[in-house]
PDB file of C-alpha atoms and ligand atoms in Angstrom:
ATOM      1  CA  MET V   1      63.961  94.369 104.481  1.00 53.00           C
ATOM      2  CA  SER V   2      62.149  95.142 107.581  1.00 55.00           C
ATOM      3  CA  SER V   3      64.605  94.041 110.301  1.00 62.00           C
ATOM      4  CA  ALA V   4      64.686  95.380 113.826  1.00 59.00           C
ATOM      5  CA  PHE V   5      67.766  97.405 112.559  1.00 64.00           C
ATOM      6  CA  SER V   6      65.545  99.575 110.662  1.00 89.00           C
ATOM      7  CA  TYR V   7      63.491 100.270 113.741  1.00 94.00           C
ATOM      8  CA  PRO V   8      66.025 101.417 116.394  1.00 94.00           C
ATOM      9  CA  TYR V   9      63.118 101.769 119.058  1.00 95.00           C
ATOM     10  CA  LEU V  10      61.846  98.151 118.624  1.00 96.00           C
ATOM     11  CA  GLU V  11      62.968  95.422 120.954  1.00 96.00           C
ATOM     12  CA  LYS V  12      61.708  92.866 118.463  1.00 96.00           C
ATOM     13  CA  ILE V  13      59.535  92.302 115.709  1.00 97.00           C
ATOM     14  CA  LEU V  14      56.581  89.973 116.467  1.00 98.00           C
ATOM     15  CA  ILE V  15      54.577  89.995 113.137  1.00 98.00           C
ATOM     16  CA  HIS V  16      55.882  90.943 109.764  1.00 97.00           C
ATOM     17  CA  GLU V  17      53.859  92.863 107.137  1.00 97.00           C
ATOM     18  CA  THR V  18      53.721  89.898 104.671  1.00 98.00           C
ATOM     19  CA  THR V  19      52.479  87.462 107.596  1.00 98.00           C
ATOM     20  CA  ILE V  20      49.885  90.046 108.548  1.00 98.00           C
ATOM     21  CA  LEU V  21      48.483  90.297 104.898  1.00 98.00           C
ATOM     22  CA  ARG V  22      48.575  86.497 104.353  1.00 98.00           C
ATOM     23  CA  ARG V  23      46.476  86.115 107.526  1.00 98.00           C
ATOM     24  CA  LEU V  24      44.174  88.992 106.355  1.00 98.00           C
ATOM     25  CA  ASP V  25      43.477  86.895 103.041  1.00 98.00           C
ATOM     26  CA  GLU V  26      42.338  83.946 105.230  1.00 98.00           C
ATOM     27  CA  LEU V  27      40.079  86.260 107.746  1.00 98.00           C
ATOM     28  CA  ALA V  28      38.504  88.043 104.593  1.00 98.00           C
ATOM     29  CA  TRP V  29      37.582  84.687 103.105  1.00 98.00           C
ATOM     30  CA  GLU V  30      36.002  83.588 106.336  1.00 98.00           C
ATOM     31  CA  ILE V  31      34.035  87.070 106.595  1.00 98.00           C
ATOM     32  CA  THR V  32      32.922  86.882 102.984  1.00 98.00           C
ATOM     33  CA  ARG V  33      31.599  83.245 103.530  1.00 98.00           C
ATOM     34  CA  ASP V  34      29.856  83.883 106.907  1.00 98.00           C
ATOM     35  CA  PHE V  35      28.064  87.131 106.110  1.00 98.00           C
ATOM     36  CA  ALA V  36      27.284  86.261 102.430  1.00 97.00           C
ATOM     37  CA  ASP V  37      23.666  85.460 103.133  1.00 94.00           C
ATOM     38  CA  ARG V  38      23.041  87.374 106.473  1.00 95.00           C
ATOM     39  CA  GLY V  39      21.800  90.564 105.203  1.00 92.00           C
ATOM     40  CA  ASP V  40      22.959  94.197 105.225  1.00 97.00           C
ATOM     41  CA  LEU V  41      26.374  94.562 106.876  1.00 98.00           C
ATOM     42  CA  THR V  42      27.969  97.570 108.669  1.00 98.00           C
ATOM     43  CA  VAL V  43      31.409  97.328 109.756  1.00 98.00           C
ATOM     44  CA  ILE V  44      32.294  99.497 112.548  1.00 98.00           C
ATOM     45  CA  ALA V  45      35.926 100.326 112.699  1.00 98.00           C
ATOM     46  CA  VAL V  46      37.308 101.204 116.310  1.00 97.00           C
ATOM     47  CA  MET V  47      39.510 104.233 115.828  1.00 96.00           C
ATOM     48  CA  HIS V  48      42.537 104.855 115.664  1.00 95.00           C
ATOM     49  CA  GLY V  49      43.994 101.467 116.328  1.00 97.00           C
ATOM     50  CA  SER V  50      42.014  99.529 113.550  1.00 98.00           C
ATOM     51  CA  LEU V  51      42.804 101.939 110.736  1.00 97.00           C
ATOM     52  CA  PHE V  52      45.229  99.703 108.792  1.00 98.00           C
ATOM     53  CA  PHE V  53      43.717  96.387 109.795  1.00 98.00           C
ATOM     54  CA  VAL V  54      40.295  97.571 108.594  1.00 98.00           C
ATOM     55  CA  ALA V  55      41.600  99.090 105.462  1.00 98.00           C
ATOM     56  CA  ASP V  56      43.647  95.999 104.510  1.00 98.00           C
ATOM     57  CA  LEU V  57      40.975  93.456 105.616  1.00 98.00           C
ATOM     58  CA  LEU V  58      37.736  94.987 103.867  1.00 98.00           C
ATOM     59  CA  ARG V  59      39.619  95.542 100.524  1.00 98.00           C
ATOM     60  CA  ARG V  60      39.818  91.601 100.625  1.00 98.00           C
ATOM     61  CA  VAL V  61      36.138  91.052 101.639  1.00 98.00           C
ATOM     62  CA  GLN V  62      33.888  90.494  98.585  1.00 97.00           C
ATOM     63  CA  LEU V  63      30.590  91.695  99.982  1.00 97.00           C
ATOM     64  CA  PRO V  64      28.532  94.972  99.704  1.00 97.00           C
ATOM     65  CA  LEU V  65      29.027  96.666 103.093  1.00 98.00           C
ATOM     66  CA  ARG V  66      28.997 100.041 104.906  1.00 98.00           C
ATOM     67  CA  ILE V  67      31.971 101.390 106.941  1.00 98.00           C
ATOM     68  CA  GLU V  68      31.314 103.360 110.101  1.00 98.00           C
ATOM     69  CA  THR V  69      33.813 104.441 112.784  1.00 97.00           C
ATOM     70  CA  LEU V  70      33.876 104.687 116.391  1.00 97.00           C
ATOM     71  CA  ASN V  71      36.302 106.901 118.385  1.00 94.00           C
ATOM     72  CA  VAL V  72      37.087 105.437 121.714  1.00 91.00           C
ATOM     73  CA  ALA V  73      40.058 105.613 124.093  1.00 82.00           C
ATOM     74  CA  SER V  74      40.987 103.636 127.132  1.00 80.00           C
ATOM     75  CA  TYR V  75      44.856 103.598 127.241  1.00 72.00           C
ATOM     76  CA  ASP V  76      47.046 106.076 129.040  1.00 74.00           C
ATOM     77  CA  GLY V  77      50.729 105.396 127.703  1.00 76.00           C
ATOM     78  CA  ALA V  78      51.268 101.521 128.087  1.00 78.00           C
ATOM     79  CA  ALA V  79      48.568 101.036 130.624  1.00 79.00           C
ATOM     80  CA  SER V  80      44.844 100.574 130.318  1.00 75.00           C
ATOM     81  CA  THR V  81      42.823 103.030 132.460  1.00 77.00           C
ATOM     82  CA  GLY V  82      40.102 100.649 132.512  1.00 77.00           C
ATOM     83  CA  LEU V  83      37.707 103.622 131.568  1.00 84.00           C
ATOM     84  CA  ILE V  84      36.232 103.526 127.958  1.00 90.00           C
ATOM     85  CA  ARG V  85      35.596 107.124 126.870  1.00 89.00           C
ATOM     86  CA  PHE V  86      33.380 107.387 123.633  1.00 92.00           C
ATOM     87  CA  ARG V  87      34.654 110.596 121.922  1.00 90.00           C
ATOM     88  CA  GLN V  88      31.598 110.919 119.715  1.00 87.00           C
ATOM     89  CA  THR V  89      28.137 111.701 120.951  1.00 86.00           C
ATOM     90  CA  GLU V  90      26.291 109.818 117.992  1.00 92.00           C
ATOM     91  CA  LEU V  91      26.426 106.215 117.592  1.00 96.00           C
ATOM     92  CA  PRO V  92      26.087 104.750 113.803  1.00 97.00           C
ATOM     93  CA  ASP V  93      22.654 103.846 112.606  1.00 97.00           C
ATOM     94  CA  VAL V  94      22.789 100.105 112.455  1.00 98.00           C
ATOM     95  CA  ARG V  95      19.007  99.348 113.153  1.00 98.00           C
ATOM     96  CA  GLY V  96      18.165  95.927 111.724  1.00 98.00           C
ATOM     97  CA  ARG V  97      21.757  95.428 110.209  1.00 98.00           C
ATOM     98  CA  GLN V  98      24.534  92.811 110.757  1.00 98.00           C
ATOM     99  CA  VAL V  99      27.325  94.525 112.494  1.00 98.00           C
ATOM    100  CA  LEU V 100      30.972  93.372 112.607  1.00 98.00           C
ATOM    101  CA  VAL V 101      32.972  95.656 115.101  1.00 98.00           C
ATOM    102  CA  LEU V 102      36.630  95.505 114.269  1.00 98.00           C
ATOM    103  CA  ASP V 103      39.342  96.487 116.627  1.00 98.00           C
ATOM    104  CA  ASP V 104      43.173  96.387 116.686  1.00 98.00           C
ATOM    105  CA  ILE V 105      43.586  94.315 119.872  1.00 97.00           C
ATOM    106  CA  LEU V 106      41.645  92.488 122.453  1.00 97.00           C
ATOM    107  CA  ASP V 107      43.350  92.985 125.864  1.00 95.00           C
ATOM    108  CA  SER V 108      41.296  93.329 129.072  1.00 94.00           C
ATOM    109  CA  GLY V 109      38.145  93.100 127.000  1.00 95.00           C
ATOM    110  CA  GLN V 110      36.613  96.351 128.391  1.00 94.00           C
ATOM    111  CA  THR V 111      36.578  98.193 125.118  1.00 95.00           C
ATOM    112  CA  LEU V 112      34.940  95.616 122.962  1.00 96.00           C
ATOM    113  CA  HIS V 113      32.520  94.769 125.868  1.00 96.00           C
ATOM    114  CA  ALA V 114      31.672  98.568 126.248  1.00 95.00           C
ATOM    115  CA  ILE V 115      31.027  98.994 122.576  1.00 96.00           C
ATOM    116  CA  CYS V 116      28.807  95.975 121.978  1.00 97.00           C
ATOM    117  CA  SER V 117      26.887  96.828 124.915  1.00 96.00           C
ATOM    118  CA  ARG V 118      25.989 100.256 123.984  1.00 95.00           C
ATOM    119  CA  LEU V 119      25.343  99.161 120.390  1.00 97.00           C
ATOM    120  CA  GLN V 120      23.008  96.386 121.654  1.00 97.00           C
ATOM    121  CA  ALA V 121      21.271  98.838 124.116  1.00 97.00           C
ATOM    122  CA  GLU V 122      21.015 101.767 121.794  1.00 97.00           C
ATOM    123  CA  CYS V 123      21.141 100.896 118.076  1.00 97.00           C
ATOM    124  CA  ALA V 124      18.923  97.764 117.704  1.00 98.00           C
ATOM    125  CA  PRO V 125      21.138  95.928 115.297  1.00 98.00           C
ATOM    126  CA  ALA V 126      20.096  92.537 114.056  1.00 98.00           C
ATOM    127  CA  ALA V 127      23.347  90.885 115.142  1.00 98.00           C
ATOM    128  CA  ILE V 128      26.696  91.928 116.235  1.00 98.00           C
ATOM    129  CA  ARG V 129      30.000  89.979 115.816  1.00 98.00           C
ATOM    130  CA  THR V 130      33.550  91.028 116.589  1.00 98.00           C
ATOM    131  CA  GLY V 131      37.018  90.821 114.942  1.00 98.00           C
ATOM    132  CA  VAL V 132      40.495  91.717 116.101  1.00 98.00           C
ATOM    133  CA  LEU V 133      43.734  91.756 114.493  1.00 98.00           C
ATOM    134  CA  LEU V 134      45.604  90.688 117.667  1.00 98.00           C
ATOM    135  CA  ASN V 135      44.269  88.690 120.734  1.00 98.00           C
ATOM    136  CA  LYS V 136      46.487  89.117 123.868  1.00 97.00           C
ATOM    137  CA  VAL V 137      46.417  85.726 125.870  1.00 95.00           C
ATOM    138  CA  ARG V 138      45.735  86.729 129.215  1.00 93.00           C
ATOM    139  CA  PRO V 139      43.019  86.828 131.815  1.00 92.00           C
ATOM    140  CA  ARG V 140      40.130  89.347 130.724  1.00 93.00           C
ATOM    141  CA  VAL V 141      38.762  91.774 133.053  1.00 93.00           C
ATOM    142  CA  VAL V 142      35.448  91.337 131.104  1.00 94.00           C
ATOM    143  CA  GLU V 143      34.570  88.136 129.433  1.00 91.00           C
ATOM    144  CA  VAL V 144      34.558  88.505 125.887  1.00 92.00           C
ATOM    145  CA  ALA V 145      35.860  86.637 122.895  1.00 91.00           C
ATOM    146  CA  ALA V 146      36.309  87.866 119.403  1.00 97.00           C
ATOM    147  CA  ASP V 147      34.536  85.958 116.577  1.00 98.00           C
ATOM    148  CA  TYR V 148      37.553  86.569 114.172  1.00 98.00           C
ATOM    149  CA  VAL V 149      41.169  86.862 115.423  1.00 98.00           C
ATOM    150  CA  GLY V 150      44.195  87.511 113.202  1.00 98.00           C
ATOM    151  CA  PHE V 151      47.047  86.180 115.598  1.00 98.00           C
ATOM    152  CA  ASP V 152      47.183  85.473 119.426  1.00 98.00           C
ATOM    153  CA  ILE V 153      50.174  87.184 121.333  1.00 98.00           C
ATOM    154  CA  GLY V 154      51.646  87.025 124.749  1.00 97.00           C
ATOM    155  CA  ASP V 155      50.722  89.642 127.473  1.00 94.00           C
ATOM    156  CA  GLU V 156      53.232  92.446 126.225  1.00 94.00           C
ATOM    157  CA  PHE V 157      52.708  95.881 124.855  1.00 95.00           C
ATOM    158  CA  VAL V 158      53.056  96.118 121.192  1.00 97.00           C
ATOM    159  CA  VAL V 159      53.082  98.841 118.563  1.00 98.00           C
ATOM    160  CA  GLY V 160      52.683  99.218 114.827  1.00 98.00           C
ATOM    161  CA  TYR V 161      50.012  98.631 112.066  1.00 98.00           C
ATOM    162  CA  GLY V 162      47.657 100.875 113.809  1.00 98.00           C
ATOM    163  CA  LEU V 163      48.759 100.281 117.296  1.00 98.00           C
ATOM    164  CA  ASP V 164      50.129 103.135 119.104  1.00 96.00           C
ATOM    165  CA  TYR V 165      52.335 104.276 122.242  1.00 96.00           C
ATOM    166  CA  ASN V 166      51.069 107.761 123.240  1.00 93.00           C
ATOM    167  CA  GLY V 167      49.767 108.304 119.686  1.00 94.00           C
ATOM    168  CA  GLU V 168      52.920 107.286 117.905  1.00 96.00           C
ATOM    169  CA  TYR V 169      54.161 104.226 116.049  1.00 97.00           C
ATOM    170  CA  ARG V 170      50.936 103.561 114.321  1.00 98.00           C
ATOM    171  CA  ASN V 171      52.314 103.711 110.723  1.00 97.00           C
ATOM    172  CA  LEU V 172      54.961 100.907 111.134  1.00 97.00           C
ATOM    173  CA  PRO V 173      53.967  98.269 108.697  1.00 97.00           C
ATOM    174  CA  LEU V 174      54.643  95.577 111.148  1.00 98.00           C
ATOM    175  CA  ILE V 175      53.902  94.707 114.891  1.00 98.00           C
ATOM    176  CA  GLY V 176      56.745  94.938 117.323  1.00 98.00           C
ATOM    177  CA  SER V 177      57.450  95.530 120.980  1.00 97.00           C
ATOM    178  CA  LEU V 178      59.262  98.783 122.170  1.00 95.00           C
ATOM    179  CA  ARG V 179      62.451  98.844 123.875  1.00 94.00           C
ATOM    180  CA  ALA V 180      62.177  99.705 127.665  1.00 92.00           C
ATOM    181  CA  GLU V 181      64.018 102.968 127.143  1.00 93.00           C
ATOM    182  CA  TYR V 182      61.351 104.282 124.635  1.00 92.00           C
ATOM    183  CA  ILE V 183      58.605 103.657 127.429  1.00 90.00           C
ATOM    184  CA  ALA V 184      58.289 106.265 130.003  1.00 87.00           C
ATOM    185  CA  ALA V 185      58.870 105.073 133.491  1.00 71.00           C
TER     186      ALA V 185
HETATM  187  P1  IMP Q 201      40.942  96.440 126.139  1.00 56.48           P
HETATM  188  O1  IMP Q 201      39.787  97.366 126.360  1.00 56.48           O
HETATM  189  O2  IMP Q 201      41.853  96.259 127.523  1.00 56.48           O
HETATM  190  O3  IMP Q 201      40.588  95.076 125.637  1.00 56.48           O
HETATM  191  O4  IMP Q 201      42.009  97.285 125.172  1.00 56.48           O
HETATM  192  C1  IMP Q 201      41.734  97.370 124.030  1.00 56.48           C
HETATM  193  C2  IMP Q 201      42.423  98.767 123.584  1.00 56.48           C
HETATM  194  O5  IMP Q 201      43.365  99.064 124.404  1.00 56.48           O
HETATM  195  C3  IMP Q 201      42.692  98.640 122.177  1.00 56.48           C
HETATM  196  O6  IMP Q 201      41.675  99.065 121.427  1.00 56.48           O
HETATM  197  C4  IMP Q 201      43.962  99.329 122.048  1.00 56.48           C
HETATM  198  O7  IMP Q 201      43.767 100.594 121.557  1.00 56.48           O
HETATM  199  C5  IMP Q 201      44.591  99.485 123.403  1.00 56.48           C
HETATM  200  N1  IMP Q 201      45.650  98.335 123.584  1.00 56.48           N
HETATM  201  C6  IMP Q 201      45.673  97.123 124.438  1.00 56.48           C
HETATM  202  N2  IMP Q 201      46.813  96.653 124.226  1.00 56.48           N
HETATM  203  C7  IMP Q 201      47.545  97.323 123.582  1.00 56.48           C
HETATM  204  C8  IMP Q 201      48.986  97.280 123.077  1.00 56.48           C
HETATM  205  O8  IMP Q 201      49.614  96.401 123.492  1.00 56.48           O
HETATM  206  N3  IMP Q 201      49.456  98.163 122.308  1.00 56.48           N
HETATM  207  C9  IMP Q 201      48.767  99.316 122.002  1.00 56.48           C
HETATM  208  N4  IMP Q 201      47.547  99.436 122.339  1.00 56.48           N
HETATM  209  C10 IMP Q 201      46.867  98.575 123.208  1.00 56.48           C
HETATM  210 MG1   MG Q 202      41.962 101.237 120.499  1.00 56.48          MG
END
């Protein structure tokens, strides 16, 4: 079905859609269990990378919750700039609420760190937890660990299932690495 042959720009497929969805069943069960008695929950989806992760995960979570989004950017092509830009002026109202921040991937750690620091400093949440579909196993620039992790991967640039290269490839149903000739030198 979804062989690399169907995706000529992919070097290899790392995680197939069925594997992702099976793992989301497990994560959703953990989140449902962990937040059941904790109070009002707001999930903050970090756009655009967490789009499919959040949509597929939250439909498996059996809890009342609110969904908010935060639009941030740090990557230029296949390299992190280290500069986290918040593209919206207003932060979600999460005063007194349990917050679960969901992002596509934990890489240098700067994005999750910047988001959690701002929410903590400016929004008075009851507590903040974090979840990522992918955790790149590499030294962090800022020390953060996600509370929920879908998959550990090596230190390589990946696309698909929400993750992009220059805005493209997000709609692939799977996670793969790009062939070198599709990455600008
Ligand atoms: P961090 O701030 O370095 O942890 O990077 C997190 C953000 O960089 C994520 O929200 C992604 O948008 C982006 N990113 C990091 N690694 C990759 C990758 O391999 N492919 C696509 N985007 C990535
Ligand atoms: Mg992102």
